[in-house]
Coordinates of C-alpha atoms and ligand atoms in Angstrom, one line a residue:
Chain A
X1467 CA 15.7 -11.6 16.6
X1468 CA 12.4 -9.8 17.3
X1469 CA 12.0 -6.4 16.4
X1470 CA 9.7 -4.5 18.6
X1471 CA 6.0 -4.3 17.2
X1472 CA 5.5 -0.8 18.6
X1473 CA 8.1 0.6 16.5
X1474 CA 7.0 3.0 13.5
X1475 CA 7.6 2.0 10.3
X1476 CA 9.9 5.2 9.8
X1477 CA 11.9 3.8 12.5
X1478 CA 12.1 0.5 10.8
X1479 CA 12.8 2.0 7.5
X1480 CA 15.9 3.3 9.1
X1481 CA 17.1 0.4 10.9
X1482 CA 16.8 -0.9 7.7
X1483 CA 19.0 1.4 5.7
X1484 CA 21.5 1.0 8.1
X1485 CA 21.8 -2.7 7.7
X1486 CA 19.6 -4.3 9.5
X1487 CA 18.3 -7.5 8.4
X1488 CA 16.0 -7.5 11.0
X1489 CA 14.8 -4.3 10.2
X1490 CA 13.7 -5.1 6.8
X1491 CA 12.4 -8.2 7.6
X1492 CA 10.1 -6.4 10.4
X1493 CA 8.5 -3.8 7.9
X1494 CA 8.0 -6.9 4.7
X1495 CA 6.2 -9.0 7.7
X1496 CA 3.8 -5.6 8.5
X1497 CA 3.3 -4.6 5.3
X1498 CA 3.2 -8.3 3.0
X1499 CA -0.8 -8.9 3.2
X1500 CA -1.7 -5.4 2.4
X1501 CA 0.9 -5.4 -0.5
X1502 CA -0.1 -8.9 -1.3
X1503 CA -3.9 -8.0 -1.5
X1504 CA -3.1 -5.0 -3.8
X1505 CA -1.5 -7.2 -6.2
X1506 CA -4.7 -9.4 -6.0
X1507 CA -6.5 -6.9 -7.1
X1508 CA -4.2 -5.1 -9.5
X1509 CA -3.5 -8.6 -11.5
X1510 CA -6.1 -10.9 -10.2
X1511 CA -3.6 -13.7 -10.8
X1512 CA -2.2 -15.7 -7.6
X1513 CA 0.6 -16.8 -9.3
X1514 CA 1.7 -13.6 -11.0
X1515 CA 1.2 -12.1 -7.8
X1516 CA 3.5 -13.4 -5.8
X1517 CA 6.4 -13.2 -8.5
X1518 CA 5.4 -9.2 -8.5
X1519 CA 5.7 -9.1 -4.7
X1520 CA 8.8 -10.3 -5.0
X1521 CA 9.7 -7.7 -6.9
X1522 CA 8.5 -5.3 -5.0
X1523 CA 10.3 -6.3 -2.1
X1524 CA 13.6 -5.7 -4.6
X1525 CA 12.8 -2.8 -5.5
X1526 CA 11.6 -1.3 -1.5
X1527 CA 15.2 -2.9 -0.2
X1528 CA 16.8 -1.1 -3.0
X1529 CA 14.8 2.4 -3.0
X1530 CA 14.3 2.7 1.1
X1531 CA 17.0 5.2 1.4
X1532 CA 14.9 7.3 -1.2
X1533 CA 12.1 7.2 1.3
X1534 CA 12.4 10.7 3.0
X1535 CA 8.8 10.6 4.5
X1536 CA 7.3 13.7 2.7
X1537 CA 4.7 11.2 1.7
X1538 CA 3.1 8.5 3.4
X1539 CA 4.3 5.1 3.8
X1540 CA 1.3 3.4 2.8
X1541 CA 1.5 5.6 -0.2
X1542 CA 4.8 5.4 -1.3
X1543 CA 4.9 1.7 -1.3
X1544 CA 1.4 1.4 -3.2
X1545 CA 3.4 3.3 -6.0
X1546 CA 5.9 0.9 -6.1
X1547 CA 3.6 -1.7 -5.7
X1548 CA 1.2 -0.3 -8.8
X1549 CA 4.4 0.3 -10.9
X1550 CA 5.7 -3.5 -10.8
X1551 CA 2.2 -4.8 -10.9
X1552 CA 2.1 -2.7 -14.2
X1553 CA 5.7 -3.4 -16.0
X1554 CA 4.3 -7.2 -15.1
X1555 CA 1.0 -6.5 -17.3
X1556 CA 3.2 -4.8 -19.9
X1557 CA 5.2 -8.4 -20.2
X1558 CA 2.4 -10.5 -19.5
X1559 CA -0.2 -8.7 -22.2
X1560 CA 2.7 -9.7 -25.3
X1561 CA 2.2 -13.3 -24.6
X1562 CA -1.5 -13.0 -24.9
X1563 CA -3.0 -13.6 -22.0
X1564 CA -6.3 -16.1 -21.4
X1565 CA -9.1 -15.0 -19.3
X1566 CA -8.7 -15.5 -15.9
X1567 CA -9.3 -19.1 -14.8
X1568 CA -12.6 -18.9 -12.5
X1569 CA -11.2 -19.0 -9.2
X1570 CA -14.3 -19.3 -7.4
X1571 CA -14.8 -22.6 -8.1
X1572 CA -11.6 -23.4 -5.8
X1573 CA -12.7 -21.4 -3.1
X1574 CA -16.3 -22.3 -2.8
X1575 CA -18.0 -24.9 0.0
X1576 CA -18.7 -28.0 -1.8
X1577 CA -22.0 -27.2 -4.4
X1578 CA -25.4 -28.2 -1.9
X1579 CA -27.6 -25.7 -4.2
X1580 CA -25.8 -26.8 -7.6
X1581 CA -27.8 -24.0 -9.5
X1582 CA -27.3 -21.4 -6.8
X1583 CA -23.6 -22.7 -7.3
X1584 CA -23.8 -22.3 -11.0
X1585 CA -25.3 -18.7 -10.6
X1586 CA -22.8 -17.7 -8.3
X1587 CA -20.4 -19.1 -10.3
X1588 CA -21.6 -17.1 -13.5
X1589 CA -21.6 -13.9 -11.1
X1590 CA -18.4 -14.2 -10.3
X1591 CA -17.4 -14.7 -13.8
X1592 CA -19.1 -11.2 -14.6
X1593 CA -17.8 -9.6 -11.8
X1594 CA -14.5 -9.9 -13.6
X1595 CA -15.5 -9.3 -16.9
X1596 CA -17.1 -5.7 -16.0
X1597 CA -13.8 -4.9 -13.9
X1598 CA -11.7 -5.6 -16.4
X1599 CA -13.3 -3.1 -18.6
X1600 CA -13.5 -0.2 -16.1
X1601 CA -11.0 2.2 -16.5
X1602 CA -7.5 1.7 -13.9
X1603 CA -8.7 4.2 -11.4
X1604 CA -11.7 3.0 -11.0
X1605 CA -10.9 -0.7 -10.9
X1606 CA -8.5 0.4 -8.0
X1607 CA -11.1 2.5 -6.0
X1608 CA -13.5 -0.4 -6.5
X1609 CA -11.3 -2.9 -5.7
X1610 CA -9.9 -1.3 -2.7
X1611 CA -13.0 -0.5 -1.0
X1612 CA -15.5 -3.9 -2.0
X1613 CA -13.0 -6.7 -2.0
X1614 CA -10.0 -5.0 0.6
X1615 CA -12.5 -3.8 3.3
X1616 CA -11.0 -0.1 3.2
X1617 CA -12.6 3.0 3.6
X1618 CA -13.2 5.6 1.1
X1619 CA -10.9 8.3 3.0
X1620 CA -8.8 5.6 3.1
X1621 CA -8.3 4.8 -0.8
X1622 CA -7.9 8.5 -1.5
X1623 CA -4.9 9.2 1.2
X1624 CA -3.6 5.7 -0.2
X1625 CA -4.1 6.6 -4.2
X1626 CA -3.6 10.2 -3.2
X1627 CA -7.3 11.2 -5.0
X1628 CA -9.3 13.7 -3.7
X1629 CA -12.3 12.0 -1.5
X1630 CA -14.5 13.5 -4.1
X1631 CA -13.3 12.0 -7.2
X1632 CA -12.8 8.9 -5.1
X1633 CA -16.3 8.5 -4.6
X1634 CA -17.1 9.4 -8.0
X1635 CA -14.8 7.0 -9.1
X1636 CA -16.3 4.1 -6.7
X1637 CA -19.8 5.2 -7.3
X1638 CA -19.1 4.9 -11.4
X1639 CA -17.5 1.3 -10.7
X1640 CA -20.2 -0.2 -8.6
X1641 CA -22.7 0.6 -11.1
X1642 CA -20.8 -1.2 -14.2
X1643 CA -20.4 -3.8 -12.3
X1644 CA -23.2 -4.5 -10.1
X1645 CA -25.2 -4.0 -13.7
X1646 CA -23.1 -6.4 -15.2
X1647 CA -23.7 -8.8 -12.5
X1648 CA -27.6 -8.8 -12.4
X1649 CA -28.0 -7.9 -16.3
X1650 CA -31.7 -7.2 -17.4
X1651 CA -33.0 -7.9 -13.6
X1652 CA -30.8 -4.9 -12.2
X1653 CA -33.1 -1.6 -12.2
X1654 CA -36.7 -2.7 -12.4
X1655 CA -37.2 -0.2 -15.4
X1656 CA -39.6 -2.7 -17.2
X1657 CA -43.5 -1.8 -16.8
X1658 CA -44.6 -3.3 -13.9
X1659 CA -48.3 -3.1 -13.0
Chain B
X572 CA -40.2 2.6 -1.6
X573 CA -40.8 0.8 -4.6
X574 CA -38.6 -1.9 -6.3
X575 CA -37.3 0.5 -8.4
X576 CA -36.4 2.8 -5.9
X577 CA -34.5 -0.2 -4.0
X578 CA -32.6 -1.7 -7.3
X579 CA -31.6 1.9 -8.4
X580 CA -30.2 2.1 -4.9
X581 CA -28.8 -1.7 -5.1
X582 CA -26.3 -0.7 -8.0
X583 CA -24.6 1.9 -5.6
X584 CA -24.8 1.1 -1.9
X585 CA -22.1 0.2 0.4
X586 CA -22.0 -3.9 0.4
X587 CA -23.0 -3.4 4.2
X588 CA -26.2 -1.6 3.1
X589 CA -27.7 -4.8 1.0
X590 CA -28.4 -7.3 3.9
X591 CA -32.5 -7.3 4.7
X592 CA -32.5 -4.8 8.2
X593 CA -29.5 -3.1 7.3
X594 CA -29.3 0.8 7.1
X595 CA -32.6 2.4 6.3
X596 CA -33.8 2.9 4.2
X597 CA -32.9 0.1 1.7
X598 CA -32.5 -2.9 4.1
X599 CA -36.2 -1.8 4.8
X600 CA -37.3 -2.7 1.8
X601 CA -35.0 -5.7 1.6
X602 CA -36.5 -7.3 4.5
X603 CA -39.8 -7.3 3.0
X604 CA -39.2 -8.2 -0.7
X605 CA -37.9 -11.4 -1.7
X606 CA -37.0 -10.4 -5.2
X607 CA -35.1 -7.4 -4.0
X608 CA -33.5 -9.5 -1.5
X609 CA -32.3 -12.1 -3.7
X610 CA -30.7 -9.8 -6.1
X611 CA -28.7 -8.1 -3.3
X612 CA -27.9 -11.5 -2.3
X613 CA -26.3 -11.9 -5.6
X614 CA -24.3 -9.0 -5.2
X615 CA -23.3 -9.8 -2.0
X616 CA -22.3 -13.5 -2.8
X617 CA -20.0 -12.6 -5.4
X618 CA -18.4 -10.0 -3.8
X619 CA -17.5 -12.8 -1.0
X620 CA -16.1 -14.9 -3.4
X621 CA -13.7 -12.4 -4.6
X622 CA -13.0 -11.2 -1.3
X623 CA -11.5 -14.6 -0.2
X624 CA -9.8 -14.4 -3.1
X625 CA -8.2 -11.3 -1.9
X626 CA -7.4 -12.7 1.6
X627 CA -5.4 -15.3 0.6
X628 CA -2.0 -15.3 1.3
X629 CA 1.3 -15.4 -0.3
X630 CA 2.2 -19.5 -0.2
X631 CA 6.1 -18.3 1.0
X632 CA 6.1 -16.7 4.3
X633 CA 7.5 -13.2 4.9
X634 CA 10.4 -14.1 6.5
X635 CA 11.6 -15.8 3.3
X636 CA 10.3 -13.5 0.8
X637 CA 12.5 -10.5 2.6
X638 CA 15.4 -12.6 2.6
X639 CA 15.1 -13.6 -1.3
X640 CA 14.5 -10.0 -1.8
X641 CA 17.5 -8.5 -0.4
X642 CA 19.5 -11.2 -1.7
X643 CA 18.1 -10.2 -5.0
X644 CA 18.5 -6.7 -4.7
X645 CA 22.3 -7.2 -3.6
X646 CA 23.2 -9.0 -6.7
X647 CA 21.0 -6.5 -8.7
X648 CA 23.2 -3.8 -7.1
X649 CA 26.9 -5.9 -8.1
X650 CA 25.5 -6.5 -11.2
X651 CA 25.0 -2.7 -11.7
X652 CA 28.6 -1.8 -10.4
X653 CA 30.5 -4.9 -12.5
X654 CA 28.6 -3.0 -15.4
X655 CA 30.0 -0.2 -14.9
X656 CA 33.6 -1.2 -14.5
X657 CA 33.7 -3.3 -17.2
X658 CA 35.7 0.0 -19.3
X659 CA 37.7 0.3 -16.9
X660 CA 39.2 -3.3 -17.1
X661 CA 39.2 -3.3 -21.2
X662 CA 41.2 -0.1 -21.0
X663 CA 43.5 -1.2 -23.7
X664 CA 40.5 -1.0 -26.2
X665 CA 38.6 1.5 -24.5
X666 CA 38.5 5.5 -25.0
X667 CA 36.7 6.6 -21.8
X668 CA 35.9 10.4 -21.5
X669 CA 34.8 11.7 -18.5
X670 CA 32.1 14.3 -18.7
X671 CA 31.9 16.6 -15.5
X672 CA 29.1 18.6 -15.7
X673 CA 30.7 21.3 -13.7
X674 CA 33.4 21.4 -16.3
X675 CA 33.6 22.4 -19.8
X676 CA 32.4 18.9 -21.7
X677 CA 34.7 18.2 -24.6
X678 CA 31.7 16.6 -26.1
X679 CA 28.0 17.9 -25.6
X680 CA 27.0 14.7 -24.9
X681 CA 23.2 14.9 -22.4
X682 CA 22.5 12.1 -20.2
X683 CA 19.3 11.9 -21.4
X684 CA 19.2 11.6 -25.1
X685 CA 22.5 9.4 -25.5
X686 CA 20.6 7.0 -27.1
X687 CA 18.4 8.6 -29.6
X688 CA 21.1 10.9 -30.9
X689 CA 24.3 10.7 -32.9
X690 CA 26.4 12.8 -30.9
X691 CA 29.8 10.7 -31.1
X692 CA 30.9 9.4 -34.5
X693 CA 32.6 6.0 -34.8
X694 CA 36.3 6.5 -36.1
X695 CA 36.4 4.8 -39.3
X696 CA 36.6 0.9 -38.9
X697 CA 35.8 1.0 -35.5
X698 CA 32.3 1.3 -33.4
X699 CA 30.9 3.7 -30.4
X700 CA 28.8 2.6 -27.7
X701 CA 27.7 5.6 -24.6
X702 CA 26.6 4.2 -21.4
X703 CA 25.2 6.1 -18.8
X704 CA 26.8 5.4 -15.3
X705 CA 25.1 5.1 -11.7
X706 CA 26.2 8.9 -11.8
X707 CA 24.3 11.1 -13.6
X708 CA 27.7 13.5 -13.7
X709 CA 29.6 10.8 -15.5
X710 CA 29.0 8.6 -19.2
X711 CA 31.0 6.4 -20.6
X712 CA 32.0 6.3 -24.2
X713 CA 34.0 3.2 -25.7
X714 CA 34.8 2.5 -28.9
X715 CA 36.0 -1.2 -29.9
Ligands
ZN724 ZN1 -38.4 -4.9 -4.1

């Protein structure tokens, strides 16, 4: 059965709650790569991820009637996204976790440049390292915006920040990490003639 | 604008902002200077790689991952009323007292610190174990 497109995701929500399977099934399709992406970013573990997706997905199909629509949607189910993606780091941090594999090695084109690869490959690697160092807001804001295409004004509603300590919070993660990422060539503070 | 200006400016600017003849004034700059340019491209590289990273999708499709999660979340919820029932069936063995918040409690017993607290004493010989219930109105005490 298709559920019509055009139909809001408040309607869907109550379709939903009153039983139907389609319903659900309509708002999970909408909403699975933006709450999938989140995870990415929240865990940066594929794996992990999906497992907390699923859990999510519990936790909507068993909280939906809660949804009175005060906040947004978008909102409300980052929330729940953010608070299984964090019970999972709570479990996951007792078994003492490795570094995360790099994954850019999978996703890159086969190596023509090998030490542009290599370099690339390093960058990558301190791209993560600097993120996992920032503090959780700013990891968020950063993440959100640089590797989930949003918009500023977009992250705030979503987080529900202020777009002025958003961009502060952005503005402070770019810098760590950026730095991080070019080391000593970042800002050409060394005497040049 | 000098170097400086332009890496000062690379730590900050939106990723759209670091290809050579992007928004002035930095893609300016960019387009003219190779070092510049190839420390953007750096930033810009990496920030691809994650961002495929981001994109890919869940291996099970949506369909299935809805269905697994309301099947979950219906057994979750059976799970959560056999729990509760389970001193109603052992009633033999079991001392249940009903607190009504509306009513006078025969025991002060709050929801919230049930488990921190000693508020029922064990007869002698015999255990006590308080559960709260789905309702917030009602705990259960059983002693075995
Ligand atoms: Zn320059």
């Amino acid at each position: 059965m298709r559920v019509d497109e055009q139909l809001s995701d408040e309607d869907l929500i109550r379709r939903a709650c009153d039983g139907d399977t389609a319903g659900f099934q309509a708002l999970v399709e909408r909403w699975l790569p933006r709450m999938h992406r989140w995870v990415l970013g929240m865990l940066d573990d594929p794996d992990e991820a999906e497992d907390v997706v699923q859990e999510v997905l519990v936790r909507l199909y068993l909280k939906l009637g809660a949804f009175r629509g005060e906040a947004r949607f978008s909102t409300w189910l980052y929330q729940l996204t953010r608070n299984a993606a964090r019970d999972a780091r709570r479990r996951t941090r007792r078994r003492e976790r490795r570094m995360a594999p790099l994954r850019g090695d999978e996703l890159a084109a086969p190596a023509r440049n090998p030490a542009a690869e290599l370099e690339r490959h390093e960058d990558v690697t301190r791209v993560r390292h600097a993120m996992a160092a920032l503090p959780e807001r700013q990891r968020e804001v950063f993440d959100l915006v640089e590797f989930q295409g949003y918009a500023p004004t977009e992250v705030a509603a979503l987080l529900n920040l202020s777009p002025g300590t958003t961009r502060a919070h952005l503005f402070r993660a770019r810098r760590a990490v950026r730095a991080a990422v070019l080391g000593a060539d970042a800002p050409a503070t060394e005497a040049r003639p | 604008m000098t170097c400086d200006d332009a890496r000062q400016l690379l730590l900050t600017a939106d990723l759209a902002e670091l290809t050579p003849g992007g928004p002035m004034p930095l893609g300016a700059h960019l387009a003219g200077c190779a070092d510049c340019r190839a420390l953007a491209g750096r930033v810009l590289a990496a920030a691809r790689v994650v961002q495929a990273e981001r994109d890919r999708p869940p291996r099970r499709a949506a369909g299935a991952l809805a269905e697994e999660a309301r099947r979950a979340a219906r057994a979750r919820r059976r799970a959560r009323r056999r729990w509760t029932a389970v001193p109603a069936l052992a009633a033999a063995a079991v001392v249940v007292v009903l607190l009504v918040r509306d009513g006078t409690p025969p025991i002060p017993i709050p929801p919230r610190t049930v488990e921190t607290t000693p508020l029922v004493d064990a007869p002698p010989g015999r255990h006590v174990a308080v559960f709260e219930t789905g309702n917030p109105a009602i705990v259960v005490v059983w002693t075995f």
